Amino acid sequence: MISRLILTYPEGARRTGIAFVLCLITLGLYALGISSAWIGYLVPATSGWLADNPALGRFFAAGMIALILAANWMALRQLTRRQQIVGVWIELFALLMLFFYSFNLSLPFIAKKIGFMVSQGVVTTLYISAISIAIATLIALTGAIAKLSKNGVIYGLATFYTSLFRGLPLLMQIYIIYLGLPQVGYVIGAIPAGILALSLCYGAYMTEIFRAGIESIPRGQSEGATALGLSSSQTMGLVILPQAMRVIIPPTGNQFIAMLKDSSLVSVVGVWEIMYLARTQGQTEFRHIEMLITASMIYWILSIGLEFLQSRIEERFGRFNVR
Amino acid sequence: MNPVPAMQNSEILLRGVHKWFGQFHALNDINLSIAPREKVVICGPSGSGKSTLIRCVNRLEAHQEGHIFVGGVELDHDERKADLTRRGVGMVFQQFNLFPHLTILENCILAPMWVKKLPRKDAVDIAMTFLERVKIPEQAHKYPGQLSGGQQQRVAIARALCMNPKVMLFDEPTSALDPEMVKEVLDTMVELAGGGMTMVCVTHEMGFARQVADRVIFMDRGQIVEEGTPDDFFARPKTDRAALFLSQLLH
Ligand SMILES: Nc1ncnc2c1ncn2[C@@H]1O[C@H](COP(=O)(O)OP(=O)(O)OP(=O)(O)O)[C@@H](O)[C@H]1O
Ligand SMILES: [Mg+2]
C-alpha cells in the first residue's frame, strides 16, 4: 500500500519524507531539553515572549535548529565531494570551539601556560611515545616470529607474554613495574618504568598484528625465496615483511595513536608529560578546565600528525599493488 | 646403514627415499638417478607425489628415510648444506611465486645480490641477459601484477636462471596458464633444454615430453611405477596404471 503510493508519487513521497524527518529531529531536540535562550540572545526583542511561554519557546528553538540543519544539508549537497569534506570539518570544528567557548575559558591563562606545556609536556610525551613505539615494534617482530616458531619453548614464551601483557590493565602494569621492580632490588626511574610498561603492553598487542600480517603472505612466497637460496632471515626481511607491511601498517598506526594517548597514564608515577602538567598547572589558579582542554587539543594535534604519517607510509608500501 | 653409493654420472641421486605426511605415505621407496644434462619428465595422476618428489630434491620438503644426493652432496638436517645446494638448483612453480612487491628486474637480481653477493651492476647485467633470453627485457621495470601469466612464468624461469643453476626443477609450470600462453612458456623451456641444463619437469604436456625428454617417469601412489623413453612410454606403456592414466590424459 505505502510502497505503491511511493512508486506512484515519488516527488510527493520525497517531500513527505523530508518533512517527517524534520519533525522527528525537532521532537528529538525538544525531548533532549534544548534551551531557547540563544534566540533571546540573538534577537533580544523576543526574550519577553520566550520568558512567558517557555515550552512553546523551546519547541520553536528546536524547530529552528532542525531547519538550520536542513538548510546546511542542502547547501553542502551543492558542493563537490572534496568541498563537502572540508565544509563538514570546518563546521564541526567551529561547533567544538563554540562548546569550549561556553566554558568561559581564560585565554590569557592558556597563553601563559602553553609554552611550558609544549616545551616540557609535549617533548616528554613525544619522547616517551617514540621510544616506546620503537621498542614495541621490535618486541612485536620478535614475538610474531616466536609465535610462528615450531619450537615449543619459544612458542610458549611468546604466548605467555602476549596473554599476560594484554590481560593486565596498562595502569596496573605501570604501577607494578614502578613499585614492584624496586622490591626485587632493581630501582627504576619513573620515565624508564613508563617506557617499559608502554613497550611491553603495546608490544603484546602488536605481536598479534605482526603475526597476522606475516601469516597473510602465501606460502609460495617463502618457498620461492628459499628455492633461490635465500636464508630464512633473508626470506623474512626481503620477501615476507615488506609484503606483510601492507597488512601491518594500518592497525599499527592505530596502535601508535592509542599509545600516544595512553602515555598519559604515565603521569600517575609523576612524569611531567602533557597529562601531568594539565592536572597540575591549573591547580594554583583553579583553572583546571583550561589546562585540560589545552592538553586535549595538543593530543589531538599530535594524533593528526601520526595519522598523516601513517597515510604517507601506507602509500609507499601500497605502491606495487597498483595495476 | 646403506653404503654410500657410487655417484659417478649422477647429478641427482635418490636411494630408498620415503616420506610421510602424518600417516599418509607420500613417497614410497623412491630410487632414481639423473645424469648431468639429462632431461626427465615426471607424470602421474593427481596426488601421486610428483610435487613432493621434486620438492625433496631442493629440500623444500624433508624426506624421512633414505638418501638424497644433489651434485654429490647429501641433503640432511644441515640447513646450510641445503641452502648451498639450492644455489645450484633452480625451481619454477605452478603459481610462479614471483615477489609482487619487487619489479621484474628486482625479482631477478635479489638472489644474486643477497646470496651470491654480486655487485648490483653485475647482477643487473646478468638479469637483463636472461630477460632477453625469455624475450621480455622491455618489462624489466614493471611489477609482476602488470604482466600476463605467461610473461610471469617466463620471468620466474629467468629469475631461477640468474643464479646460474646446474639443475632446473619445474613443477607443472604451464598448469596455471591460459591455453594461449602455454606455448610461449614451453618454447622457453625447449630452448633451455637445448643448452645442456639438467632438467626435471613435472608436466602433462606430452608434446614437450616427446620433444625434449630423455626419460619419462610415471608415478602413482608415491611410487615410481614405470620409466622409459618418451616414445616407448607413450606408445607402449608397460603397466595397466600407466595405460589408464594415458588414456585419461588424451580425453
Ligand atoms: N604439506 C602436506 N601435508 C599433508 N599432506 C600433503 C602435503 N603435501 C602434499 N600432501 C599429500 O601428499 C600427496 C602427494 O602430493 P603431491 O602434491 O606430491 O601430489 P602431486 O602428484 O604433485 O599432485 P598434483 O598433480 O595434484 O599436483 C597428496 O595426497 C597430498 O594430499
Ligand atoms: Mg603437484
XYZ file of C-alpha atoms and ligand atoms in Angstrom:
606
model
C 0.000 0.000 0.000
C 2.636 2.521 1.080
C 5.160 1.273 -1.427
C 2.516 1.661 -4.157
C 1.990 5.277 -3.098
C 5.743 5.932 -3.093
C 6.051 4.484 -6.563
C 3.138 6.496 -7.943
C 4.012 9.846 -6.363
C 7.809 9.758 -5.938
C 8.170 13.538 -5.618
C 5.353 13.804 -3.104
C 6.731 10.888 -1.119
C 10.152 12.506 -1.026
C 8.751 15.776 0.318
C 6.646 13.990 2.887
C 9.679 12.064 3.943
C 11.755 15.209 4.389
C 9.003 16.882 6.378
C 8.726 13.772 8.516
C 12.456 13.707 9.232
C 12.352 17.422 10.118
C 9.538 16.779 12.583
C 11.465 13.880 14.102
C 14.582 15.995 14.582
C 12.509 18.788 16.109
C 10.852 16.417 18.520
C 14.159 14.795 19.317
C 15.809 18.120 20.114
C 12.824 19.155 22.193
C 12.925 15.917 24.115
C 16.643 16.431 24.765
C 15.632 19.619 26.569
C 17.060 22.197 24.212
C 17.178 25.724 25.582
C 15.596 28.700 23.855
C 17.978 31.183 25.428
C 20.059 31.509 22.281
C 17.112 33.016 20.396
C 16.696 35.644 23.063
C 20.413 36.244 22.859
C 20.367 36.703 19.086
C 17.087 38.668 18.925
C 16.668 40.472 22.281
C 13.156 41.655 21.350
C 11.816 38.134 21.707
C 13.147 37.485 25.190
C 9.973 38.703 26.867
C 7.811 36.333 24.878
C 10.212 33.473 25.500
C 10.066 34.034 29.237
C 6.257 33.971 29.127
C 5.963 30.819 27.003
C 8.896 28.574 27.954
C 7.527 25.353 26.429
C 6.471 26.983 23.177
C 9.786 28.808 23.032
C 11.758 25.619 23.385
C 9.654 23.959 20.740
C 10.266 26.906 18.453
C 14.024 26.732 19.143
C 14.089 23.027 18.283
C 12.256 23.709 15.041
C 14.676 26.478 14.140
C 17.675 24.230 14.705
C 16.113 21.465 12.628
C 15.583 23.971 9.826
C 19.153 25.245 10.098
C 20.421 21.660 9.901
C 18.263 21.024 6.836
C 19.409 24.206 5.123
C 23.009 23.274 5.904
C 22.488 19.816 4.439
C 21.000 21.306 1.253
C 23.869 23.774 0.957
C 26.527 21.083 1.387
C 24.864 18.990 -1.296
C 25.654 21.664 -3.865
C 29.387 21.199 -3.311
C 31.858 18.698 -4.718
C 32.853 15.768 -2.526
C 36.126 17.372 -1.545
C 34.467 20.655 -0.612
C 31.852 18.757 1.373
C 34.551 17.084 3.451
C 36.313 20.380 4.151
C 32.954 22.065 4.860
C 31.918 19.455 7.387
C 35.284 19.659 9.127
C 35.100 23.441 9.398
C 31.535 23.403 10.695
C 32.147 20.729 13.295
C 35.364 22.378 14.389
C 33.512 25.679 14.820
C 30.874 23.905 16.911
C 33.561 22.343 19.060
C 35.157 25.741 19.625
C 31.751 27.165 20.479
C 31.381 24.398 23.022
C 34.727 25.269 24.597
C 33.899 28.968 24.417
C 30.819 28.307 26.509
C 33.117 27.324 29.409
C 34.237 30.924 29.648
C 37.891 29.987 29.352
C 40.607 32.394 30.316
C 42.660 32.735 27.159
C 45.439 34.747 28.811
C 45.930 31.934 31.295
C 46.239 29.402 28.463
C 48.631 31.688 26.609
C 50.756 31.979 29.737
C 50.990 28.230 30.279
C 51.082 26.847 26.773
C 54.783 27.499 26.280
C 55.646 25.265 29.214
C 53.050 22.681 28.181
C 54.791 22.343 24.851
C 58.424 22.655 25.876
C 58.056 20.288 28.837
C 54.884 18.236 28.298
C 54.837 17.665 24.558
C 58.533 16.983 24.453
C 58.271 14.410 27.248
C 55.174 12.758 25.776
C 56.720 12.537 22.337
C 59.977 11.254 23.711
C 58.307 8.559 25.805
C 55.991 7.559 22.951
C 58.668 7.472 20.297
C 60.986 5.259 22.339
C 58.102 3.008 23.363
C 56.917 2.723 19.773
C 60.371 1.704 18.614
C 60.789 -0.888 21.354
C 57.237 -2.186 20.939
C 57.840 -2.676 17.216
C 60.960 -4.699 17.920
C 59.120 -6.753 20.532
C 56.222 -7.304 18.138
C 58.502 -8.502 15.379
C 60.318 -10.888 17.711
C 57.052 -12.017 19.274
C 55.426 -12.671 15.909
C 58.339 -14.756 14.683
C 58.360 -16.619 18.000
C 54.643 -17.290 17.698
C 55.219 -18.830 14.274
C 58.027 -20.987 15.631
C 57.791 -24.768 15.657
C 59.846 -24.813 18.868
C 57.504 -25.341 21.798
C 59.607 -23.432 24.325
C 59.764 -20.324 22.162
C 56.075 -20.559 21.319
C 55.248 -20.989 24.997
C 57.255 -17.913 25.973
C 55.579 -15.821 23.296
C 52.034 -16.869 24.154
C 52.563 -16.353 27.892
C 53.940 -12.884 27.248
C 51.118 -11.740 24.985
C 48.487 -13.244 27.243
C 49.861 -11.568 30.388
C 50.505 -8.117 28.982
C 47.293 -7.939 27.031
C 45.394 -9.156 30.039
C 46.555 -6.618 32.634
C 45.329 -3.028 32.585
C 48.127 -0.751 31.450
C 47.737 1.402 34.556
C 48.377 -1.698 36.680
C 51.457 -2.574 34.647
C 52.884 0.886 35.214
C 52.361 0.615 38.963
C 53.666 -2.925 39.133
C 56.819 -2.085 37.231
C 57.456 1.188 39.040
C 56.686 -0.074 42.526
C 57.391 -3.763 42.071
C 60.818 -3.840 40.463
C 62.474 -1.973 43.375
C 61.093 -4.725 45.639
C 63.281 -7.246 43.868
C 66.237 -4.916 44.101
C 66.062 -3.127 40.795
C 65.370 0.571 41.278
C 63.832 2.067 38.175
C 63.126 5.691 37.341
C 59.642 6.895 36.533
C 60.318 7.518 32.863
C 62.050 4.168 32.214
C 59.229 2.436 34.081
C 56.671 4.175 31.903
C 58.532 3.357 28.716
C 58.933 -0.258 29.799
C 55.240 -0.654 30.585
C 54.103 1.013 27.362
C 56.523 -1.030 25.250
C 55.600 -4.336 26.832
C 51.871 -3.699 26.668
C 51.793 -2.423 23.107
C 54.407 -4.958 22.030
C 51.938 -7.641 23.089
C 49.085 -6.149 21.058
C 51.301 -5.562 18.071
C 52.687 -9.098 18.209
C 49.261 -10.289 17.127
C 49.114 -7.711 14.329
C 52.542 -8.679 13.039
C 51.780 -12.382 13.258
C 48.573 -11.971 11.276
C 50.417 -9.870 8.707
C 53.172 -12.424 8.252
C 50.662 -15.260 8.031
C 48.694 -13.407 5.369
C 51.547 -13.851 2.884
C 51.014 -17.028 0.855
C 53.428 -19.890 1.453
C 54.569 -19.776 -2.161
C 56.429 -16.556 -1.382
C 58.722 -18.054 1.223
C 59.125 -21.206 -0.882
C 60.095 -19.109 -3.886
C 62.684 -17.268 -1.799
C 64.005 -20.437 -0.171
C 64.307 -22.143 -3.545
C 66.501 -19.252 -4.700
C 68.867 -19.960 -1.830
C 67.887 -17.100 0.457
C 68.346 -17.891 4.135
C 65.334 -17.835 6.410
C 66.194 -14.412 7.827
C 66.727 -13.004 4.319
C 63.415 -14.503 3.260
C 61.715 -12.808 6.194
C 63.417 -9.455 5.734
C 63.430 -9.159 1.955
C 60.312 -11.008 0.864
C 57.798 -11.610 3.646
C 57.968 -8.485 5.819
C 57.892 -5.917 3.002
C 54.693 -7.528 1.757
C 53.249 -8.041 5.220
C 53.761 -4.315 5.912
C 50.715 -3.521 3.812
C 48.592 -5.542 6.201
C 50.513 -4.497 9.295
C 50.668 -0.722 8.884
C 47.019 0.359 9.201
C 46.330 -1.380 12.541
C 49.822 -0.473 13.754
C 49.089 3.192 13.048
C 46.024 2.827 15.238
C 48.168 1.350 17.974
C 50.639 4.225 17.753
C 47.853 6.763 18.109
C 46.390 4.842 21.023
C 49.805 4.617 22.637
C 50.376 8.347 22.286
C 47.290 8.945 24.372
C 47.885 6.051 26.748
C 51.237 7.593 27.564
C 49.116 9.957 29.674
C 48.802 7.106 32.174
C 52.476 7.524 32.938
C 51.509 10.735 34.742
C 50.459 8.629 37.725
C 54.092 7.988 38.588
C 54.896 11.678 38.347
C 56.382 12.043 34.901
C 55.984 15.581 33.677
C 54.262 14.810 30.411
C 51.205 16.551 28.961
C 48.606 14.950 31.212
C 50.585 15.547 34.395
C 51.077 19.209 33.545
C 47.418 19.575 32.585
C 46.430 18.372 36.030
C 48.997 20.342 37.994
C 49.404 23.633 36.144
C 45.776 24.678 36.582
C 45.704 23.931 40.303
C 47.211 27.132 41.664
C 44.653 29.389 39.998
C 41.747 26.918 39.903
C 41.800 26.884 36.139
C 41.600 23.117 35.601
C 39.342 23.145 32.587
C 41.634 25.498 30.643
C 44.559 23.141 31.043
C 42.535 20.005 30.340
C 41.148 21.432 27.103
C 44.566 22.680 26.052
C 46.041 19.261 26.717
C 43.212 17.576 24.780
C 43.823 19.780 21.792
C 47.536 19.059 21.942
C 46.874 15.299 21.966
C 44.534 15.735 19.024
C 47.076 17.683 17.016
C 49.751 15.069 17.716
C 47.356 12.303 16.657
C 46.602 14.111 13.410
C 50.327 14.237 12.794
C 50.544 10.463 13.267
C 47.526 9.876 11.016
C 49.211 11.889 8.308
C 52.430 9.941 8.728
C 50.516 6.678 8.549
C 48.814 7.561 5.272
C 52.144 8.531 3.746
C 53.719 5.217 4.760
C 50.698 3.273 3.535
C 51.065 4.915 0.141
C 54.686 3.911 -0.001
C 54.088 0.247 0.766
C 50.967 0.042 -1.383
C 52.890 1.117 -4.486
C 53.302 -2.297 -6.067
C 49.647 -3.048 -5.831
C 48.571 -0.547 -8.482
C 47.984 -2.035 -11.876
C 73.053 -48.330 7.198
C 73.082 -48.010 3.449
C 76.546 -47.855 1.971
C 77.453 -44.544 0.379
C 76.508 -45.104 -3.236
C 78.770 -44.608 -6.182
C 77.993 -41.186 -7.507
C 79.699 -41.030 -10.834
C 77.370 -39.854 -13.512
C 74.518 -38.730 -11.297
C 73.652 -35.115 -10.787
C 70.689 -36.179 -8.666
C 70.520 -39.471 -6.818
C 67.701 -40.801 -4.636
C 68.207 -44.033 -2.707
C 65.295 -45.683 -0.915
C 63.567 -42.395 -0.176
C 60.418 -42.429 1.955
C 58.263 -39.544 3.059
C 55.168 -39.428 5.199
C 52.726 -36.599 5.825
C 51.415 -37.775 9.177
C 50.022 -41.222 8.424
C 49.991 -40.658 4.677
C 52.805 -42.366 2.795
C 53.567 -39.726 0.138
C 56.836 -41.193 -1.207
C 57.391 -44.916 -1.037
C 60.893 -46.255 -1.684
C 61.959 -43.904 -4.458
C 65.139 -44.871 -6.298
C 66.189 -42.547 -9.050
C 69.407 -41.440 -10.664
C 69.535 -38.479 -13.002
C 72.681 -37.851 -15.033
C 74.130 -34.398 -15.732
C 72.395 -32.789 -18.728
C 69.630 -35.370 -18.614
C 66.027 -34.220 -19.159
C 63.463 -36.114 -17.119
C 59.709 -35.658 -17.277
C 57.627 -36.865 -14.350
C 53.931 -37.556 -14.828
C 51.203 -39.337 -12.957
C 47.754 -38.817 -11.501
C 46.951 -36.034 -9.050
C 48.194 -36.766 -5.547
C 50.713 -39.357 -6.717
C 53.620 -37.486 -5.108
C 55.224 -35.761 -8.109
C 55.461 -32.368 -6.428
C 56.621 -33.938 -3.200
C 59.385 -35.758 -5.057
C 60.895 -32.719 -6.740
C 60.399 -30.570 -3.647
C 62.534 -33.092 -1.766
C 65.295 -32.572 -4.303
C 65.875 -28.996 -3.094
C 64.659 -29.789 0.390
C 61.567 -27.641 0.394
C 60.260 -30.852 1.925
C 62.359 -33.059 4.158
C 62.392 -36.811 3.495
C 62.326 -39.115 6.467
C 64.139 -42.196 5.220
C 66.716 -42.905 2.550
C 69.321 -40.672 0.981
C 69.176 -37.803 -1.485
C 72.339 -36.501 -3.151
C 72.439 -33.423 -5.338
C 75.738 -32.666 -7.064
C 77.365 -35.239 -4.801
C 76.220 -33.536 -1.581
C 73.795 -35.354 0.669
C 70.726 -33.421 1.821
C 70.132 -33.953 5.507
C 69.236 -31.928 8.562
C 72.060 -29.476 7.946
C 70.207 -26.397 6.697
C 73.395 -24.699 5.498
C 74.120 -27.590 3.197
C 70.568 -27.318 1.900
C 70.993 -23.574 1.293
C 74.233 -24.221 -0.589
C 72.579 -26.905 -2.700
C 69.655 -24.656 -3.531
C 72.004 -22.142 -5.147
C 72.749 -24.716 -7.802
C 69.150 -25.854 -8.212
C 66.598 -23.540 -9.795
C 62.908 -24.132 -9.265
C 59.872 -22.965 -11.200
C 56.465 -23.273 -9.578
C 52.965 -23.731 -10.929
C 51.910 -20.406 -9.347
C 55.100 -18.557 -10.476
C 55.763 -17.297 -6.914
C 57.210 -14.026 -8.156
C 57.630 -11.378 -5.463
C 54.820 -8.895 -6.125
C 56.456 -6.024 -4.204
C 59.543 -6.063 -6.433
C 59.857 -5.153 -10.090
C 60.735 -7.832 -12.621
C 64.352 -6.729 -12.573
C 64.466 -6.623 -8.772
C 62.978 -10.113 -8.669
C 65.843 -11.298 -10.833
C 68.710 -9.567 -9.000
C 67.530 -10.290 -5.436
C 69.139 -13.697 -5.015
C 72.345 -12.950 -6.989
C 72.908 -9.875 -4.818
C 71.994 -11.319 -1.431
C 73.010 -14.927 -1.829
C 75.953 -14.705 -4.213
C 76.866 -11.183 -3.026
C 77.293 -9.932 -6.587
C 77.574 -6.169 -7.050
C 74.301 -4.695 -8.234
C 75.674 -3.770 -11.621
C 76.825 -7.311 -12.412
C 73.527 -8.729 -11.167
C 71.610 -6.333 -13.421
C 73.731 -7.313 -16.415
C 73.071 -10.999 -15.797
C 69.363 -10.387 -15.213
C 68.993 -8.422 -18.438
C 70.757 -11.184 -20.374
C 68.257 -13.746 -19.150
C 65.259 -11.447 -19.518
C 66.313 -11.095 -23.147
C 66.621 -14.877 -23.385
C 62.988 -15.226 -22.274
C 62.103 -12.314 -24.543
C 60.762 -9.743 -22.082
C 63.591 -7.257 -21.417
C 61.179 -4.366 -22.017
C 59.096 -5.369 -18.962
C 62.038 -5.136 -16.578
C 60.691 -2.168 -14.630
C 57.112 -3.331 -14.305
C 55.682 -5.190 -11.332
C 54.648 -8.857 -11.691
C 50.968 -7.935 -11.297
C 51.183 -5.943 -14.529
C 52.259 -8.957 -16.619
C 50.267 -11.791 -18.162
C 50.551 -15.273 -16.695
C 52.791 -16.474 -19.492
C 55.090 -13.500 -19.084
C 55.208 -14.027 -15.306
C 56.196 -17.635 -15.732
C 58.961 -16.668 -18.163
C 60.207 -14.145 -15.599
C 60.186 -16.921 -12.993
C 62.351 -19.019 -15.305
C 64.716 -16.099 -15.888
C 64.869 -15.423 -12.147
C 65.935 -19.001 -11.477
C 68.495 -18.895 -14.296
C 70.111 -15.758 -12.850
C 71.605 -17.961 -10.120
C 73.353 -19.932 -12.842
C 71.999 -23.288 -11.637
C 73.161 -26.658 -12.910
C 69.753 -28.198 -12.337
C 66.289 -26.810 -13.043
C 63.172 -28.216 -11.423
C 59.759 -27.437 -12.897
C 56.529 -28.234 -11.067
C 53.688 -28.101 -13.597
C 54.896 -24.770 -14.980
C 52.068 -24.456 -17.505
C 49.118 -25.778 -15.481
C 48.031 -22.392 -14.179
C 48.235 -20.709 -17.578
C 45.542 -19.886 -20.107
C 45.884 -22.190 -23.132
C 47.175 -19.464 -25.434
C 50.106 -18.780 -23.091
C 51.254 -22.352 -22.655
C 53.254 -22.355 -25.865
C 55.414 -19.329 -25.053
C 56.489 -20.940 -21.781
C 57.094 -24.349 -23.335
C 59.160 -22.722 -26.099
C 61.325 -21.107 -23.440
C 61.791 -24.453 -21.736
C 62.624 -26.222 -25.015
C 65.265 -23.608 -25.710
C 66.663 -24.090 -22.230
C 66.812 -27.846 -22.753
C 68.911 -27.249 -25.859
C 71.511 -25.506 -23.679
C 72.560 -28.618 -21.787
C 70.842 -27.951 -18.447
C 69.861 -30.872 -16.218
C 66.066 -30.647 -16.082
C 63.422 -32.389 -14.019
C 59.971 -31.402 -15.071
C 56.587 -32.400 -13.700
C 54.218 -31.873 -16.603
C 51.462 -33.486 -18.572
C 52.450 -31.768 -21.815
C 53.145 -34.826 -23.926
C 54.387 -32.810 -26.891
C 57.039 -31.232 -24.699
C 57.983 -34.604 -23.219
C 58.383 -36.147 -26.680
C 60.459 -33.222 -27.870
C 62.963 -32.846 -25.039
C 62.747 -35.694 -22.525
C 65.391 -38.375 -22.387
C 63.228 -40.288 -19.961
C 59.663 -40.229 -18.724
C 58.881 -41.334 -15.180
C 55.387 -42.380 -14.246
C 54.378 -42.133 -10.603
C 51.349 -43.437 -8.795
C 50.559 -43.552 -5.070
C 54.001 -42.383 -4.030
C 55.892 -44.910 -6.124
C 57.751 -44.831 -9.399
C 55.688 -47.316 -11.341
C 57.311 -47.136 -14.709
C 60.028 -45.344 -16.628
C 61.217 -45.295 -20.205
C 61.936 -43.170 -23.240
C 59.044 -40.910 -24.254
C 58.401 -42.902 -27.407
C 58.189 -46.199 -25.542
C 56.203 -44.839 -22.647
C 53.555 -43.006 -24.648
C 53.176 -45.678 -27.330
C 53.604 -48.866 -25.265
C 53.021 -48.340 -21.550
C 54.046 -51.487 -19.710
C 51.663 -51.243 -16.779
C 47.880 -51.007 -16.656
C 48.030 -47.994 -14.361
C 50.133 -46.044 -16.868
C 47.906 -47.126 -19.734
C 44.833 -45.981 -17.834
C 46.475 -42.656 -16.974
C 47.493 -42.044 -20.584
C 44.052 -42.870 -21.908
C 42.544 -40.348 -19.462
C 45.103 -37.752 -20.455
C 44.103 -37.998 -24.089
C 40.441 -37.354 -23.341
N 52.103 -30.438 3.360
C 51.321 -31.539 3.217
N 50.671 -32.019 4.297
C 49.898 -33.126 4.189
N 49.718 -33.817 3.059
C 50.338 -33.384 1.952
C 51.179 -32.215 1.971
N 51.660 -32.001 0.736
C 51.151 -32.997 -0.026
N 50.366 -33.817 0.692
C 49.677 -35.015 0.206
O 50.622 -35.812 -0.424
C 50.100 -36.353 -1.607
C 51.024 -36.091 -2.765
O 51.026 -34.689 -3.003
P 51.756 -34.064 -4.248
O 51.495 -32.602 -4.170
O 53.161 -34.506 -4.260
O 50.969 -34.702 -5.456
P 51.114 -34.368 -6.995
O 51.459 -35.646 -7.663
O 52.032 -33.234 -7.187
O 49.638 -33.992 -7.382
P 49.100 -32.826 -8.333
O 49.157 -33.353 -9.705
O 47.711 -32.623 -7.847
O 49.990 -31.629 -8.107
C 48.718 -35.767 -1.801
O 47.763 -36.729 -1.434
C 48.666 -34.628 -0.842
O 47.389 -34.524 -0.289
Mg 51.783 -31.184 -7.765
